[in-house]
Amino acid sequence: MKHILAIPGSLRAGSTNHNILKYLGALVSADVDYSIYSDLALIPPFDPGNDDDYPPEPVFELRELLKQVDGVIICTPEYAFGVPGQLKNMLDWMVSSASFSDKPVALITASLGGEAAHAAMLLILGALNAQVADGAKLNISFIRSKMDGEGNVTDVATIELLKNVLNAFLSVIQQ
Ligand SMILES: Cc1cc2nc3c(=O)[nH]c(=O)nc-3n(C[C@H](O)[C@H](O)[C@H](O)COP(=O)(O)O)c2cc1C
């Protein structure tokens, strides 16, 4: 059985990015274990002086979780033309542990615009040595107009793009 960890970059209740990850989770087959990471808010501020084999508990737990999964899907908004601080903070903790090294990652950014955060995330994932397949990255602009009030993706073209990203990602982790 393959294991996927989905990480939303927004902490907001009712987050569109979180809802996109729920939508993708409903698309994967039953023989894939798919879980959404819910402890992003617990990750403390990155401290290089504490970045060793015994980091704060939530960091340690995430590093252990990442060892067990075959791939990661990150879906994040853009804040102030950048990556949301708490997501970037978490990723900084994952550098020295090489937790993303060679890990297949699908990157989805979903915002009003999002190009800057998408580009920044690709650089960060490169620094982490994550493997982002060509078809496994997508920036969705004007996301709020592409979802309904219940958090369902309603835009047909966006649904198609999301399915393509998921399939590209799944084909990598199932190799
Ligand atoms: C503090 C803040 C800054 C934002 N800055 C940007 C931005 O620079 N570019 C953009 O496209 N959207 C920006 N947005 C809009 C968010 O991307 C948008 O509200 C998105 O739907 C939030 O994702 P979520 O629904 O998953 O929480 C910003 C929102 C907040 C709260």
JSON list of N, CA, C and O in Angstrom, two decimals, residues 65 91 103 116 149:
[
{"chain": "A", "resi": 65, "resn": "LEU", "atom": "N", "xyz": [7.03, 10.86, 10.37]},
{"chain": "A", "resi": 65, "resn": "LEU", "atom": "CA", "xyz": [5.92, 10.62, 9.44]},
{"chain": "A", "resi": 65, "resn": "LEU", "atom": "C", "xyz": [6.42, 10.65, 8.00]},
{"chain": "A", "resi": 65, "resn": "LEU", "atom": "O", "xyz": [6.06, 9.81, 7.17]},
{"chain": "A", "resi": 91, "resn": "LEU", "atom": "N", "xyz": [9.05, 23.90, 6.65]},
{"chain": "A", "resi": 91, "resn": "LEU", "atom": "CA", "xyz": [10.00, 23.38, 5.65]},
{"chain": "A", "resi": 91, "resn": "LEU", "atom": "C", "xyz": [11.44, 23.64, 6.08]},
{"chain": "A", "resi": 91, "resn": "LEU", "atom": "O", "xyz": [12.33, 22.81, 5.83]},
{"chain": "A", "resi": 103, "resn": "LYS", "atom": "N", "xyz": [12.03, 12.69, -2.18]},
{"chain": "A", "resi": 103, "resn": "LYS", "atom": "CA", "xyz": [10.60, 12.39, -1.95]},
{"chain": "A", "resi": 103, "resn": "LYS", "atom": "C", "xyz": [9.78, 12.98, -3.11]},
{"chain": "A", "resi": 103, "resn": "LYS", "atom": "O", "xyz": [9.90, 14.16, -3.40]},
{"chain": "A", "resi": 116, "resn": "ALA", "atom": "N", "xyz": [4.04, 34.05, -7.51]},
{"chain": "A", "resi": 116, "resn": "ALA", "atom": "CA", "xyz": [5.26, 34.25, -6.72]},
{"chain": "A", "resi": 116, "resn": "ALA", "atom": "C", "xyz": [5.45, 33.13, -5.71]},
{"chain": "A", "resi": 116, "resn": "ALA", "atom": "O", "xyz": [6.57, 32.61, -5.54]},
{"chain": "A", "resi": 149, "resn": "GLY", "atom": "N", "xyz": [-19.54, 27.40, -1.98]},
{"chain": "A", "resi": 149, "resn": "GLY", "atom": "CA", "xyz": [-19.51, 27.73, -0.56]},
{"chain": "A", "resi": 149, "resn": "GLY", "atom": "C", "xyz": [-19.26, 26.54, 0.34]},
{"chain": "A", "resi": 149, "resn": "GLY", "atom": "O", "xyz": [-18.87, 26.69, 1.50]}
]
